[in-house]
Amino acid sequence: MQDEDRTVTKIGYRESHKYASKGAEYETYYRTDAWEKFLWSREQEIILRILDRCLADKEIHLLDFACGTGRITALLEDRVKTSTGVDVSGSMLAVARTRLHRTEIIEADITTENVLKGRKFNLITAFRFFLNAEPELRSAAMNALRGMLTEDGILVFNNHHSLASPWIRLLHRRHLRKNPNGIFNVMSIEQMTELVTGAGLEIIELHPAGFFHPPKVPVSYWLNRTIDNAAYRIKCLHRFAENPIAVCRLRKTCPGK
Ligand SMILES: C[S@@+](CC[C@H](N)C(=O)[O-])C[C@H]1O[C@@H](n2cnc3c(N)ncnc32)[C@H](O)[C@@H]1O
């Protein structure tokens, strides 16, 4: 199975998911790849825990940015008051339309089009986007999303190739050795922090997911769960997770500044 991320070519991330069969390919990949299935189970648990911790008893207005086929949106749409998904790819959104039943789906690029005209959301999710977006697109998207976040809202995003993970470091090095001009995106926790800070936000929680991913060694779902559960309890290990999930809010400025 080809790694979905490595199919991203040099055409630019905005264009990368627009070809006709992309939505169906994406779905197949996440339904059949063992590691991705495991990560998805962890992502769901963590997202729901974040909702309980940060937005309990609040009416939630969700914006799922770069919603693609609606993976994250589908998990949340029945748990929120209003649900909106936005993406630039008609092919990805065609799958989302078959899966979502109470989400407003918008095909647009919010970094260049003002389609949400002054609307605000107290939950913004952005999964599997920032890692692969070019630096210019990362900042443009984070800045646009910042403008749509309510004062008490949270933005939740992930980085599924964290450079702090020993496995990702190994894969990255191996990839560069074999294929110096190829693409294997990685992002450090420091880069996540800089991206967020640059847009006037701050990371308030970092949830680790995916610890044991040795290349080419099949690891069972249950062994992965056991290792993740154990590592979750040991705080000093958190930064080594392959897929950290960040919870951000608007940065509070000091009084007098
Ligand atoms: C890897 S998919 C992630 C989909 C979904 N968030 C998930 O986690 O399954 C990345 C998505 O980002 C979308 N995308 C790329 N550039 C975008 C932009 N400027 N605005 C909105 N979506 C964009 C792509 O079309 C693609 O559907």
Coordinates of C-alpha atoms and ligand atoms in Angstrom, one line a residue:
M1 CA 0.0 0.0 0.0
Q2 CA 1.4 3.4 -1.0
D3 CA 1.6 6.0 1.8
E4 CA -1.1 8.5 1.1
D5 CA 1.2 11.4 2.1
R6 CA 3.9 10.4 -0.3
T7 CA 1.5 10.7 -3.3
V8 CA 1.6 14.5 -2.8
T9 CA 3.6 15.7 -5.7
K10 CA 5.1 19.0 -6.5
I11 CA 1.9 20.5 -8.0
G12 CA 1.2 22.2 -4.7
Y13 CA -1.0 21.1 -1.8
R14 CA -4.0 23.1 -2.8
E15 CA -4.2 21.1 -6.0
S16 CA -3.0 17.7 -4.7
H17 CA -6.4 16.2 -3.8
K18 CA -8.5 17.5 -6.8
Y19 CA -8.2 14.7 -9.3
A20 CA -11.4 12.7 -9.9
S21 CA -10.5 9.4 -8.1
K22 CA -8.7 11.0 -5.1
G23 CA -11.7 10.9 -2.7
A24 CA -12.2 7.1 -3.3
E25 CA -8.5 6.3 -3.0
Y26 CA -8.2 8.3 0.3
E27 CA -11.1 6.3 1.8
T28 CA -9.7 3.0 0.8
Y29 CA -6.3 3.9 2.2
Y30 CA -7.6 4.8 5.6
R31 CA -10.0 1.8 5.8
T32 CA -7.3 -0.8 4.9
D33 CA -3.9 0.4 6.3
A34 CA -3.3 -1.1 9.7
W35 CA -1.3 1.7 11.2
E36 CA -3.8 4.3 9.9
K37 CA -6.7 2.3 11.4
F38 CA -5.0 2.2 14.7
L39 CA -4.2 6.0 14.6
W40 CA -7.7 6.8 13.7
S41 CA -9.0 4.9 16.8
R42 CA -6.6 6.9 19.0
E43 CA -7.6 10.2 17.2
Q44 CA -11.3 9.6 17.9
E45 CA -10.7 8.9 21.6
I46 CA -8.5 12.0 22.0
I47 CA -10.9 14.3 20.1
L48 CA -13.8 13.2 22.2
R49 CA -11.7 13.7 25.4
I50 CA -10.8 17.2 24.3
L51 CA -14.5 18.0 23.7
D52 CA -15.3 16.8 27.2
R53 CA -12.5 18.7 28.8
C54 CA -12.8 22.0 26.9
L55 CA -16.3 22.4 25.6
A56 CA -18.5 20.4 28.1
D57 CA -22.0 21.9 28.5
K58 CA -21.4 24.4 25.6
E59 CA -23.2 24.6 22.4
I60 CA -20.6 23.7 19.8
H61 CA -20.3 25.3 16.4
L62 CA -17.9 23.3 14.4
L63 CA -15.8 24.2 11.4
D64 CA -13.8 21.2 10.0
F65 CA -11.2 22.9 7.9
A66 CA -9.8 20.8 5.0
C67 CA -12.5 18.3 5.9
G68 CA -11.8 16.1 2.8
T69 CA -14.0 13.0 2.8
G70 CA -15.5 14.1 6.2
R71 CA -13.6 11.6 8.5
I72 CA -13.4 14.1 11.4
T73 CA -16.7 15.8 10.5
A74 CA -18.6 12.5 10.7
L75 CA -17.3 11.8 14.1
L76 CA -18.5 15.2 15.4
E77 CA -21.6 16.3 13.4
D78 CA -24.1 14.6 15.7
R79 CA -22.4 16.0 18.8
V80 CA -22.5 19.7 17.8
K81 CA -25.2 22.3 17.3
T82 CA -23.9 23.4 13.8
S83 CA -21.4 21.7 11.6
T84 CA -19.6 23.2 8.6
G85 CA -16.9 21.5 6.5
V86 CA -14.8 23.3 4.0
D87 CA -12.3 21.9 1.4
V88 CA -11.0 22.8 -2.0
S89 CA -11.4 19.4 -3.5
G90 CA -14.6 18.4 -5.2
S91 CA -13.4 14.8 -5.4
M92 CA -12.9 14.6 -1.6
L93 CA -16.2 16.5 -0.9
A94 CA -18.1 14.1 -3.2
V95 CA -17.3 11.3 -0.6
A96 CA -18.1 13.7 2.3
R97 CA -21.5 14.4 0.8
T98 CA -22.4 10.6 0.9
R99 CA -21.4 10.4 4.5
L100 CA -22.5 13.6 6.2
H101 CA -26.2 14.3 6.8
R102 CA -26.3 17.6 8.8
T103 CA -23.2 19.4 7.8
E104 CA -23.0 22.5 5.6
I105 CA -20.4 21.6 3.0
I106 CA -18.5 24.3 1.2
E107 CA -16.1 23.9 -1.6
A108 CA -13.7 26.8 -1.3
D109 CA -10.3 28.0 -0.3
I110 CA -10.7 30.2 2.8
T111 CA -7.1 31.5 2.4
T112 CA -8.2 33.3 -0.8
E113 CA -12.0 33.5 -0.7
N114 CA -14.1 35.1 2.1
V115 CA -16.8 32.5 1.9
L116 CA -17.6 32.4 5.6
K117 CA -18.1 36.2 5.9
G118 CA -17.6 37.1 9.5
R119 CA -18.8 33.7 10.9
K120 CA -17.2 32.4 14.1
F121 CA -16.8 28.9 15.5
N122 CA -15.9 27.7 18.9
L123 CA -14.5 24.4 17.6
I124 CA -12.2 24.4 14.6
T125 CA -10.6 21.1 13.5
A126 CA -7.8 20.7 10.9
F127 CA -6.5 17.2 10.5
R128 CA -3.8 15.9 8.2
F129 CA -3.4 19.3 6.6
F130 CA -0.6 21.4 8.1
L131 CA 2.1 18.8 7.8
N132 CA 1.8 18.6 4.0
A133 CA 0.9 22.2 3.3
E134 CA 3.7 24.5 2.0
P135 CA 5.0 27.0 4.6
E136 CA 3.0 29.9 2.9
L137 CA -0.2 27.8 2.9
R138 CA 0.3 26.8 6.5
S139 CA 0.5 30.4 7.7
A140 CA -2.2 31.6 5.5
A141 CA -4.6 28.9 6.7
M142 CA -3.7 29.3 10.4
N143 CA -4.2 33.1 10.1
A144 CA -7.6 32.7 8.4
L145 CA -8.7 30.1 11.0
R146 CA -7.6 32.4 13.8
G147 CA -10.0 35.0 12.5
M148 CA -12.9 32.5 12.7
L149 CA -12.2 31.3 16.3
T150 CA -14.4 32.7 19.1
E151 CA -12.7 34.2 22.2
D152 CA -13.5 31.0 24.2
G153 CA -13.1 28.6 21.3
I154 CA -10.4 26.0 20.5
L155 CA -8.6 24.9 17.4
V156 CA -7.5 21.3 17.2
F157 CA -4.9 20.1 14.7
N158 CA -2.5 17.2 14.3
N159 CA 0.9 16.6 12.9
H160 CA 1.1 13.0 11.7
H161 CA 4.9 13.0 11.0
S162 CA 6.4 14.5 14.1
L163 CA 10.1 14.8 13.9
A164 CA 10.4 13.9 17.6
S165 CA 9.3 10.4 16.8
P166 CA 12.3 8.0 16.5
W167 CA 10.5 6.1 13.7
I168 CA 9.7 9.2 11.7
R169 CA 13.3 10.3 12.1
L170 CA 14.5 6.9 10.8
L171 CA 12.1 6.9 7.8
H172 CA 12.9 10.5 7.0
R173 CA 16.6 9.8 6.9
R174 CA 16.2 6.7 4.9
H175 CA 13.9 8.4 2.4
L176 CA 16.4 11.3 1.9
R177 CA 19.2 8.8 1.4
K178 CA 17.3 6.8 -1.2
N179 CA 15.5 9.6 -2.9
P180 CA 17.1 13.0 -2.3
N181 CA 14.6 14.9 -4.5
G182 CA 11.5 13.1 -3.2
I183 CA 9.0 14.4 -0.7
F184 CA 8.7 13.1 2.9
N185 CA 7.3 15.9 5.0
V186 CA 8.1 16.1 8.7
M187 CA 7.2 18.8 11.3
S188 CA 8.8 19.3 14.7
I189 CA 6.9 20.3 17.8
E190 CA 8.8 23.6 17.7
Q191 CA 7.5 24.2 14.1
M192 CA 3.9 23.5 15.3
T193 CA 4.4 26.0 18.2
E194 CA 5.9 28.7 15.8
L195 CA 3.0 28.3 13.4
V196 CA 0.5 28.7 16.1
T197 CA 2.3 31.6 17.8
G198 CA 2.8 33.4 14.5
A199 CA -1.0 33.5 14.1
G200 CA -1.7 34.9 17.6
L201 CA -2.7 31.6 19.1
E202 CA -1.1 29.3 21.8
I203 CA -1.0 25.6 22.3
I204 CA -2.7 24.7 25.6
E205 CA -2.6 20.9 25.4
L206 CA -0.6 18.4 23.3
H207 CA -2.1 14.9 23.2
P208 CA 0.2 12.1 22.0
A209 CA -0.9 9.4 19.6
G210 CA 1.1 6.6 18.0
F211 CA 4.3 5.5 19.7
F212 CA 5.4 2.2 18.2
H213 CA 5.7 2.2 14.4
P214 CA 8.9 0.4 13.4
P215 CA 9.1 0.4 9.6
K216 CA 8.2 -2.8 7.9
V217 CA 7.5 -4.7 11.1
P218 CA 3.8 -5.6 11.4
V219 CA 2.6 -4.7 14.9
S220 CA -0.8 -5.9 16.0
Y221 CA -3.6 -3.4 16.8
W222 CA -3.7 -4.6 20.4
L223 CA 0.0 -4.3 21.0
N224 CA -0.1 -0.8 19.6
R225 CA -3.0 0.1 21.9
T226 CA -1.2 -1.3 25.0
I227 CA 1.9 0.6 24.2
D228 CA 0.0 3.9 23.5
N229 CA -2.0 3.5 26.7
A230 CA 1.1 3.0 28.8
A231 CA 3.0 5.8 27.1
Y232 CA 0.1 8.2 27.6
R233 CA 0.5 7.8 31.3
I234 CA 4.2 8.7 31.3
K235 CA 4.3 12.4 30.5
C236 CA 8.0 12.6 29.7
L237 CA 7.4 10.2 26.7
H238 CA 4.6 12.4 25.2
R239 CA 6.9 14.3 22.9
F240 CA 8.1 11.1 21.1
A241 CA 4.6 10.4 19.7
E242 CA 4.4 10.2 15.9
N243 CA 1.0 12.0 15.7
P244 CA 0.7 14.8 18.4
I245 CA -2.6 16.5 18.5
A246 CA -2.5 20.2 19.6
V247 CA -5.3 22.1 21.2
C248 CA -5.0 25.9 20.7
R249 CA -6.8 29.0 21.8
L250 CA -6.4 32.7 21.2
R251 CA -3.2 33.9 22.9
K252 CA -4.1 36.0 26.0
T253 CA -2.2 39.3 26.0
C254 CA -0.8 40.5 29.3
P255 CA -2.8 43.5 30.8
G256 CA -1.2 46.7 29.8
K257 CA 0.3 45.4 26.6
Ligands
LIG1 C1 -5.0 14.6 3.7 S1 -6.6 15.4 3.4 C2 -7.3 15.5 5.1 C3 -8.8 15.3 5.1 C4 -9.4 15.3 6.5 N1 -9.1 16.5 7.3 C5 -8.9 14.0 7.2 O1 -8.2 14.2 8.2 O2 -9.2 12.9 6.8 C6 -6.1 17.1 3.2 C7 -7.2 18.0 2.6 O3 -6.8 19.3 2.5 C8 -7.4 19.9 1.5 N2 -6.9 21.2 1.1 C9 -5.7 21.5 0.6 N3 -5.5 22.8 0.5 C10 -6.6 23.4 1.0 C11 -7.1 24.8 1.2 N4 -6.3 25.8 0.8 N5 -8.3 25.0 1.7 C12 -9.1 23.9 2.1 N6 -8.7 22.6 2.0 C13 -7.5 22.4 1.4 C14 -7.3 18.9 0.4 O4 -8.2 19.1 -0.7 C15 -7.6 17.6 1.2 O5 -8.9 17.2 1.1

